[in-house]
Short mmCIF file of C-alpha atoms and ligand atoms in Angstrom, two decimals:
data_model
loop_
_atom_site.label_atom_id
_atom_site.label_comp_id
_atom_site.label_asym_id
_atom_site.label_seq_id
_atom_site.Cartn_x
_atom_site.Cartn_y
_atom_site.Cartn_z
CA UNK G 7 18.81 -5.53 12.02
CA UNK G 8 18.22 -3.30 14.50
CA UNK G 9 15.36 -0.65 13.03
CA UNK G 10 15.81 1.81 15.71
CA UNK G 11 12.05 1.65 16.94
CA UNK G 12 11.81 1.33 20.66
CA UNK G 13 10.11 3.02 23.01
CA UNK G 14 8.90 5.41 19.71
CA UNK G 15 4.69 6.00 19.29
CA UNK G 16 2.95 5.39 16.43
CA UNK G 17 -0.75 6.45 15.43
CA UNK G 18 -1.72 3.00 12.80
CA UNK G 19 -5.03 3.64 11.63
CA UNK G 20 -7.69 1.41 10.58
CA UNK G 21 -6.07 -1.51 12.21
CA UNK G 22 -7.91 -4.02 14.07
CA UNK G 23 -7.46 -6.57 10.82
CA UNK G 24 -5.67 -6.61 7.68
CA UNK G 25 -2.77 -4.85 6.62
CA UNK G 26 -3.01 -2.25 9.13
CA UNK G 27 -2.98 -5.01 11.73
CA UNK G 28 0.07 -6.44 9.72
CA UNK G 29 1.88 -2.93 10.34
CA UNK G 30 0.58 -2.51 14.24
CA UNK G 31 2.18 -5.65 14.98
CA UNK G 32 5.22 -5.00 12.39
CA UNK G 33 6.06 -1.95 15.18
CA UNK G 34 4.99 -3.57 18.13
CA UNK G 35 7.86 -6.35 17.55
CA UNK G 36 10.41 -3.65 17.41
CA UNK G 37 9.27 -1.89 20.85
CA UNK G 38 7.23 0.70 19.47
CA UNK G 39 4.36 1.73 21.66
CA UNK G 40 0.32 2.04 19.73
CA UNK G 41 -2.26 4.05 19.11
CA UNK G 42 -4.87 1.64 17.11
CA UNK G 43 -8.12 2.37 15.60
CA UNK G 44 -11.02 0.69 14.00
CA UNK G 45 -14.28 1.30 13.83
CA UNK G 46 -15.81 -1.95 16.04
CA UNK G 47 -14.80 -1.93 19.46
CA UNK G 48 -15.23 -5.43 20.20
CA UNK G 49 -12.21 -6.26 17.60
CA UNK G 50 -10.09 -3.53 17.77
CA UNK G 51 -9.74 -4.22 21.83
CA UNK G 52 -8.90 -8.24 20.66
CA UNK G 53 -6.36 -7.01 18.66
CA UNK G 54 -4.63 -4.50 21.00
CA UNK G 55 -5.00 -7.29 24.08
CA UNK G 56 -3.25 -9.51 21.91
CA UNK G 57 -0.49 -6.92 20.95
CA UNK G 58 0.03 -5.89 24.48
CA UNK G 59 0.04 -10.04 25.62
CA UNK G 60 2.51 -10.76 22.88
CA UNK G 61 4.95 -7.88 22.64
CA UNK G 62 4.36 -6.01 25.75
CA UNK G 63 3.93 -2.88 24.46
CA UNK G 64 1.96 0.00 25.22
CA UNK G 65 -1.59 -0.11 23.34
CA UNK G 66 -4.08 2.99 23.02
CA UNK G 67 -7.45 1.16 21.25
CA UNK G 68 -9.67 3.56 20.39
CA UNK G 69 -12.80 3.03 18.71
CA UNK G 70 -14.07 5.26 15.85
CA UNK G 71 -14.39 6.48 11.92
CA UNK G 72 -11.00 7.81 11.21
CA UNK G 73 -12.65 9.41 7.99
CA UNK G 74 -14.65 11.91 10.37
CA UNK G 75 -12.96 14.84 12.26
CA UNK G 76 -14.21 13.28 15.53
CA UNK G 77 -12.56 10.10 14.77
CA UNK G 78 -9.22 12.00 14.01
CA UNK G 79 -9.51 14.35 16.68
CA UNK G 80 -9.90 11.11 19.81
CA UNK G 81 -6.52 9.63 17.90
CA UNK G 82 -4.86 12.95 17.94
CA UNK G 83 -5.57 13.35 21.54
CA UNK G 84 -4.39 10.27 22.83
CA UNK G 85 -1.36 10.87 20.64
CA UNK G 86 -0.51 14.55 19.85
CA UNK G 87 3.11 14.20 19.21
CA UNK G 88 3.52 10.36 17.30
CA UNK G 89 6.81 9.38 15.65
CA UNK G 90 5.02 7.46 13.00
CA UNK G 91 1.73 7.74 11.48
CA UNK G 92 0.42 4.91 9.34
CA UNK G 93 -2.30 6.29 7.01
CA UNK G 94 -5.11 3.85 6.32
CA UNK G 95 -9.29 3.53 5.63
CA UNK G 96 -11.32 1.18 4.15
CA UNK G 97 -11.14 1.43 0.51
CA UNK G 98 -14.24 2.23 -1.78
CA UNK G 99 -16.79 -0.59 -2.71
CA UNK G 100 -16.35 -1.93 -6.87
CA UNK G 101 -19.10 -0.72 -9.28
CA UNK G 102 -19.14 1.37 -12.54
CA UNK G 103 -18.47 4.88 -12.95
CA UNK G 104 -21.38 6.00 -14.72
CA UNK G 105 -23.65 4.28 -11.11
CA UNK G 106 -21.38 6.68 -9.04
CA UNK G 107 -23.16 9.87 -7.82
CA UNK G 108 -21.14 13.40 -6.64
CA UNK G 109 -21.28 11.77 -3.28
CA UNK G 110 -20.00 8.70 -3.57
CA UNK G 111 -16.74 10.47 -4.67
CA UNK G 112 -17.34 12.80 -2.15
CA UNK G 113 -16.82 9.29 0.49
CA UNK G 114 -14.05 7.97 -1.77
CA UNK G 115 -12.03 11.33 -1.58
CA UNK G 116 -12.93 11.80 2.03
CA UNK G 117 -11.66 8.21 3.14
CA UNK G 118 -8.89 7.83 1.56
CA UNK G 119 -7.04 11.04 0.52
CA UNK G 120 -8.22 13.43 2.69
CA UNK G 121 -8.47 11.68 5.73
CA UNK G 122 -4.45 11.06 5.12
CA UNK G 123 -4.11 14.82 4.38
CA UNK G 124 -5.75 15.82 7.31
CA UNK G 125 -3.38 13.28 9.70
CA UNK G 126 -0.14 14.50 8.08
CA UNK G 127 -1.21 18.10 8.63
CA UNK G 128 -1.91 17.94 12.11
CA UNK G 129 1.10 15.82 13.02
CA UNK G 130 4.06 16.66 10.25
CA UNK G 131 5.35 19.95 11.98
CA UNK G 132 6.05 18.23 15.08
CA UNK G 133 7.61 15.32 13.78
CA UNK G 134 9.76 18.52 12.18
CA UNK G 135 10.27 20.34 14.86
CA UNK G 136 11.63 16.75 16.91
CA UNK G 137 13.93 15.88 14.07
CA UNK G 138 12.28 12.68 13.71
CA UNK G 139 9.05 11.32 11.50
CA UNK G 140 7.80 8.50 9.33
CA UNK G 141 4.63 8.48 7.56
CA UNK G 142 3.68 5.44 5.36
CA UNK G 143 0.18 5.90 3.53
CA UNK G 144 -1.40 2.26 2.72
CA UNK G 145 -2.83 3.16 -0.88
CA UNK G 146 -3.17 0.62 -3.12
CA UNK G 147 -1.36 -1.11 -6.63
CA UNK G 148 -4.03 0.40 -8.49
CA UNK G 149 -2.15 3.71 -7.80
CA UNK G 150 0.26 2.00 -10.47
CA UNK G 151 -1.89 0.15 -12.42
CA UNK G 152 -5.68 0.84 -12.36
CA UNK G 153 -8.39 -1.57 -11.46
CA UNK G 154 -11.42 -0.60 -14.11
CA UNK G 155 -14.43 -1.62 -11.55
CA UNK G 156 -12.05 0.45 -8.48
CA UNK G 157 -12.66 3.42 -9.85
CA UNK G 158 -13.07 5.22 -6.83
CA UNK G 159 -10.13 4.38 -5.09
CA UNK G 160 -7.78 4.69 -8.35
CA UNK G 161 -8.84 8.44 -8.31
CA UNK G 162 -9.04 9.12 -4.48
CA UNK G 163 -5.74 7.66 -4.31
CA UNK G 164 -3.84 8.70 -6.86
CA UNK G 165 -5.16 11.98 -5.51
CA UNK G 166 -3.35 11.37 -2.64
CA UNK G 167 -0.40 10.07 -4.18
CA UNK G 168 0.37 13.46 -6.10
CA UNK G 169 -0.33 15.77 -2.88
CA UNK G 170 2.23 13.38 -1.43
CA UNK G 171 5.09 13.85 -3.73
CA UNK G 172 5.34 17.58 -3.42
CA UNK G 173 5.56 17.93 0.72
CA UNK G 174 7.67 14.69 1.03
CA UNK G 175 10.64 16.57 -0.39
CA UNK G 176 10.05 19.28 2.04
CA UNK G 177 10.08 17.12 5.05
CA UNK G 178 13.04 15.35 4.85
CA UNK G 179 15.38 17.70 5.58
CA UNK G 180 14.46 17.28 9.20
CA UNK G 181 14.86 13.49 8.71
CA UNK G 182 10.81 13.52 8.13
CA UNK G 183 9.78 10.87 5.81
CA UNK G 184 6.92 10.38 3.93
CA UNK G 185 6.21 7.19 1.25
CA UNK G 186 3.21 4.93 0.50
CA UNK G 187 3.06 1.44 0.43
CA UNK G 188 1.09 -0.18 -2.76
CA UNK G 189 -0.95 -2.96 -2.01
CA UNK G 190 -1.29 -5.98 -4.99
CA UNK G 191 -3.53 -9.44 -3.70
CA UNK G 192 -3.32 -9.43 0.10
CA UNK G 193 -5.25 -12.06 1.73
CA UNK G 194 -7.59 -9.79 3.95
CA UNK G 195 -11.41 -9.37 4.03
CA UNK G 196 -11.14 -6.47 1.80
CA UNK G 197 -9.66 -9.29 -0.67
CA UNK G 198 -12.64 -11.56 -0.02
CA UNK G 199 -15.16 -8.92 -0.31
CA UNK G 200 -13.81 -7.61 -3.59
CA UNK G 201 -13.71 -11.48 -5.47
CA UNK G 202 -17.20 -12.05 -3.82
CA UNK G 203 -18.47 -8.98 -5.78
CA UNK G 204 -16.83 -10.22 -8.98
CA UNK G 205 -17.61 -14.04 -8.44
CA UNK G 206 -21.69 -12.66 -7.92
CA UNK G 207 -21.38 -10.03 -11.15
CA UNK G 208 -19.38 -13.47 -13.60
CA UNK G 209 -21.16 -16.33 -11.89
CA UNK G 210 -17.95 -18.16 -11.02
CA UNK G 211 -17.73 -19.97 -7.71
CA UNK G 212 -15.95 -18.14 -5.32
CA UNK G 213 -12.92 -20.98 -4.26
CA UNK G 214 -12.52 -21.44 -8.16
CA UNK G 215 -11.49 -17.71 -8.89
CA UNK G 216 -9.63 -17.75 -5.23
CA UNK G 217 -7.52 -20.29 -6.56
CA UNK G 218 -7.17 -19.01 -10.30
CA UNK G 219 -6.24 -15.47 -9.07
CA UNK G 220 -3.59 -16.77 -6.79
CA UNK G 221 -2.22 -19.14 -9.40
CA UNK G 222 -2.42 -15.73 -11.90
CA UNK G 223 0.04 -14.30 -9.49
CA UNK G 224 4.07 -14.84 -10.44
CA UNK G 225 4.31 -15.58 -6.41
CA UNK G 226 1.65 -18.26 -7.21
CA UNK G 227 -0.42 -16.86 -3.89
CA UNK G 228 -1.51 -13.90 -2.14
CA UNK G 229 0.68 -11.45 -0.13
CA UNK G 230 -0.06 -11.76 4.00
CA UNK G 231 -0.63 -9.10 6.45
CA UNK G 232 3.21 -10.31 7.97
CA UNK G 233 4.87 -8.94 4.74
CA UNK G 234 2.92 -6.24 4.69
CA UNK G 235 3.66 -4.60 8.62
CA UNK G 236 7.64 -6.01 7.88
CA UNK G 237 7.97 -3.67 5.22
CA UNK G 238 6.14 -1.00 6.70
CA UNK G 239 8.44 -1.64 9.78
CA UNK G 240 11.61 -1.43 7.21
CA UNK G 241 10.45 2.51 6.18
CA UNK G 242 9.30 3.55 9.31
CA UNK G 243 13.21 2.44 10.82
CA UNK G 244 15.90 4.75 11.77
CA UNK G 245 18.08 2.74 8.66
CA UNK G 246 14.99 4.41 5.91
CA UNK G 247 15.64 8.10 6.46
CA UNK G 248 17.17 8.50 3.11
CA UNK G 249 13.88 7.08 1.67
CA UNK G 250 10.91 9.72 0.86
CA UNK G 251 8.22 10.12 -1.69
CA UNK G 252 8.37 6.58 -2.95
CA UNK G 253 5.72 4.18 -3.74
CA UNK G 254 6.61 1.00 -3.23
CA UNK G 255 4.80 -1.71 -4.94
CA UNK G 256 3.97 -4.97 -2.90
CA UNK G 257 2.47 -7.53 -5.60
CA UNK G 258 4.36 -10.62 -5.90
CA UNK G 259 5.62 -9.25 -9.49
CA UNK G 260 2.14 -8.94 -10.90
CA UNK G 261 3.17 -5.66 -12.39
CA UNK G 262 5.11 -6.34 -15.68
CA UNK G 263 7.34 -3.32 -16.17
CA UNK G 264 10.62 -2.92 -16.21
CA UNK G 265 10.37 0.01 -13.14
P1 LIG Z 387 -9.59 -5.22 5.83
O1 LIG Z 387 -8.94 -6.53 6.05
O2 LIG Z 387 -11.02 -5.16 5.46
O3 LIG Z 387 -9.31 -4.33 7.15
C1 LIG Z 387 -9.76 -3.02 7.20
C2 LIG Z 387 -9.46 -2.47 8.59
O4 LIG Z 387 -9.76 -1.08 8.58
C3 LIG Z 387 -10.32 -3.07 9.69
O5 LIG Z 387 -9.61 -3.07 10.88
C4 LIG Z 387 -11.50 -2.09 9.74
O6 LIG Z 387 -12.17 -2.20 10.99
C5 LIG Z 387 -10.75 -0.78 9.57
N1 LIG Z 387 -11.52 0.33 9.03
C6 LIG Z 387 -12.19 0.35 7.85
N2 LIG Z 387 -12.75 1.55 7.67
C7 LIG Z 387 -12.44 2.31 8.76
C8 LIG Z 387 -12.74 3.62 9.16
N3 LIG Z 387 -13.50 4.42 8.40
N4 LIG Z 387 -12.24 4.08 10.34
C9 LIG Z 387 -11.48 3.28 11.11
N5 LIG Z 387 -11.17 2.03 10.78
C10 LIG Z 387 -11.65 1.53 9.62
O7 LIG Z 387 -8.86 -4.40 4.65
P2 LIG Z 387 -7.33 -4.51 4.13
O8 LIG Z 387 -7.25 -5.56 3.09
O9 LIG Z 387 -6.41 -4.51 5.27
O10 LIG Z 387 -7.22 -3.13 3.32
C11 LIG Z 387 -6.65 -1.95 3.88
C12 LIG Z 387 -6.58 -0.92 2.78
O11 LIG Z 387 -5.76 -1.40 1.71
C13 LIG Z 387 -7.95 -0.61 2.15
O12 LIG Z 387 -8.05 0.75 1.83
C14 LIG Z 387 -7.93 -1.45 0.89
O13 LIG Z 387 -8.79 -0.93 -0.12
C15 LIG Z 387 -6.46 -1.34 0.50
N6 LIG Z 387 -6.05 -2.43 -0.39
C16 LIG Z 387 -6.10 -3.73 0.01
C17 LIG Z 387 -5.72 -4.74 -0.87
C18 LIG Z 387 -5.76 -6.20 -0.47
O14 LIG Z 387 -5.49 -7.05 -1.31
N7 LIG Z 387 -6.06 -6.54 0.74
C19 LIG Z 387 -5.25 -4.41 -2.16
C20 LIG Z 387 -5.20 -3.07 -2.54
C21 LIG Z 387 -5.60 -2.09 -1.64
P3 LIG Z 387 -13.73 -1.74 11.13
O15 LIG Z 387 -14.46 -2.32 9.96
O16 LIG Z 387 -14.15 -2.28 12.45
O17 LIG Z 387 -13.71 -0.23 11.11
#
C-alpha cells in the first residue's frame, strides 16, 4: 500500500531509541523527510546517520529536552510548518503515590501532557490552514488500563488523552488528524528499566520475570519498535484521514475486554 508519505516532514520527538525510533524509521521508509530529537547528542546523530544511510531521506537531529520551551522552540524552528508531529517524552519513573511530592507531578504533567499540548498548539493551525495533518501522541496502555506503581504517567496521560478528544473532532474537517497510540510490553529500555525496578522492589532475578512477563502475554513476547513505527506509519498515511480521536491499543491482547 501506498501511504501517501513522500517528500512530507515530520517533527518525531524523543526518538533516538525506542518506539519513537520505531516511528522515525516507520516514515523514513515511506519517503518522509525528519526532524528527530533526543536528549544525547552522541545517539540521536547515530540514529539519524543511519536513517539518512538507509532510506535516504532528509534528517534534522537536534539535540535537546523536548519537555522545556527551549527544546520545543529549536524543533519548531527547524520545522515550522511539519505534516506530522509524533508526540513523545520519557515517561515518569515507578514509585508510590503517597512518596510523590507537588513537583514530581508537576514533571509528570509537564513531560508528557503538556509538552504534547504545547506541540499541537504551535503546529495544528497550519496543518489546517494546508489541508493536511497527522498527529499521533505515544501515551501508554495504562491510559486503558492503569499500572498501580505508574501512577504518574496514568494521570499525566490520561490528562492528555481527554484534552485530546475534544480538539480532534475540530480538526478533521480540514483532513487534520489527531489519535494516540497505546503502548502494552515493548521491548525498549524504558521496558528494562521498569522490570529492573520491580525485580529490585520483589527480589526476583531479572531474566526470570523477563521471561514470565513475556510468556504472561497472549502474543507470548513483547511488542518491537518495527510494529510500533508501522502502525504509526498506517495513521499518519493519506489512506487514515477518516481516523481521529482514537486510541489505539498495541498489547498483544493483554487487555481482556470485549472493546
Ligand atoms: P526508551 O526506549 O527509553 O526511549 C526513549 C527515547 O526518548 C530516547 O530516545 C530518549 O533519548 C528520548 N527522550 C527521553 N526523554 C526525553 C526528553 N525529555 N526530551 C527528548 N528526548 C527524550 O523508551 P520507550 O520504551 O521508547 O518509551 C517511549 C514512551 O512510551 C515513554 O513515555 C514510555 O513511558 C512509553 N511507554 C513505553 C512502553 C514500553 O513497553 N516500552 C509501554 C508503555 C508506555 P535521551 O534519553 O537521549 O533523551
Amino acid at each position: 500500500m501506498d501511504l501517501g508519505l513522500s517528500g512530507k516532514w515530520a517533527i518525531v520527538c524523543a526518538s533516538s531509541k525506542g518506539l519513537g525510533r520505531g516511528c522515525a524509521e516507520a516514515l523514513a521508509e515511506e519517503g518522509v523527510n525528519l526532524v528527530i530529537t533526543a536528549r544525547t547528542a552522541s545517539t540521536l546523530n547515530e540514529t539519524a546517520d543511519f536513517i539518512r544511510d538507509k532510506w535516504g531521506v532528509e534528517v534534522k537531529a537536534l539535540a535537546g529536552d523536548i519537555t522545556t520551551p527551549e527544546g520545543r522552540a529549536d524543533v519548531l524552528r527547524a520545522c515550522p510548518n511539519p505534516d506530522i508531529l509524533v508526540n513523545n517524552a520519557g515517561g515518569p519513573p515507578p514509585g508510590d503515590f503517597q512518596d510523590w511530592s507537588t513537583d514530581d507531578w508537576m514533571k509528570a504533567l509537564n513531560a508528557n501532557m503538556l509538552t504534547p499540548i504545547e506541540l499541537i498548539k504551535a503546529t495544528v493551525n497550519g496543518m489546517r490552514e494546508r489541508k493536511f495533518g497527522r498527529i499521533v501522541n505515544i501515551t501508554s496502555a495504562a491510559v486503558k488500563a492503569p499500572i498501580d506503581i505508574l501512577g504518574l504517567s496514568n494521570g499525566a496521560r490520561a490528562g492528555l488523552t481527554g484534552f485530546v478528544a475534544g480538539i480532534a473532532r475540530k480538526t478533521v474537517i480540514d483532513n487534520v488528524t489527531i489519535n494516540a497510540l497505546l503502548p502494552g510490553p515493548f521491548d525498549t529500555d524504558r521496558l528494562k528499566s521498569n522490570f529492573e525496578t520491580v525485580a529490585k522492589s520483589t527480589g526476583m532475578p531479572l531474566e526470570q520475570l523477563r521471561k514470565e512477563r513475556a510468556a504472561g502475554n497472549p502474543a507470548g513476547r513483547f511488542g518491537t519498535a518495527e510494529e510500533f513505527g508501522a502502525a504509526c506509519a498506517f495513521l499518519c498515511s493519506d489512506k487514515a484521514g477518516f481516523i481521529t480521536g482514537q486510541n489505539l491499543l498495541l498489547d498483544g491482547g493483554a487487555f481482556p475486554g470485549t472493546l
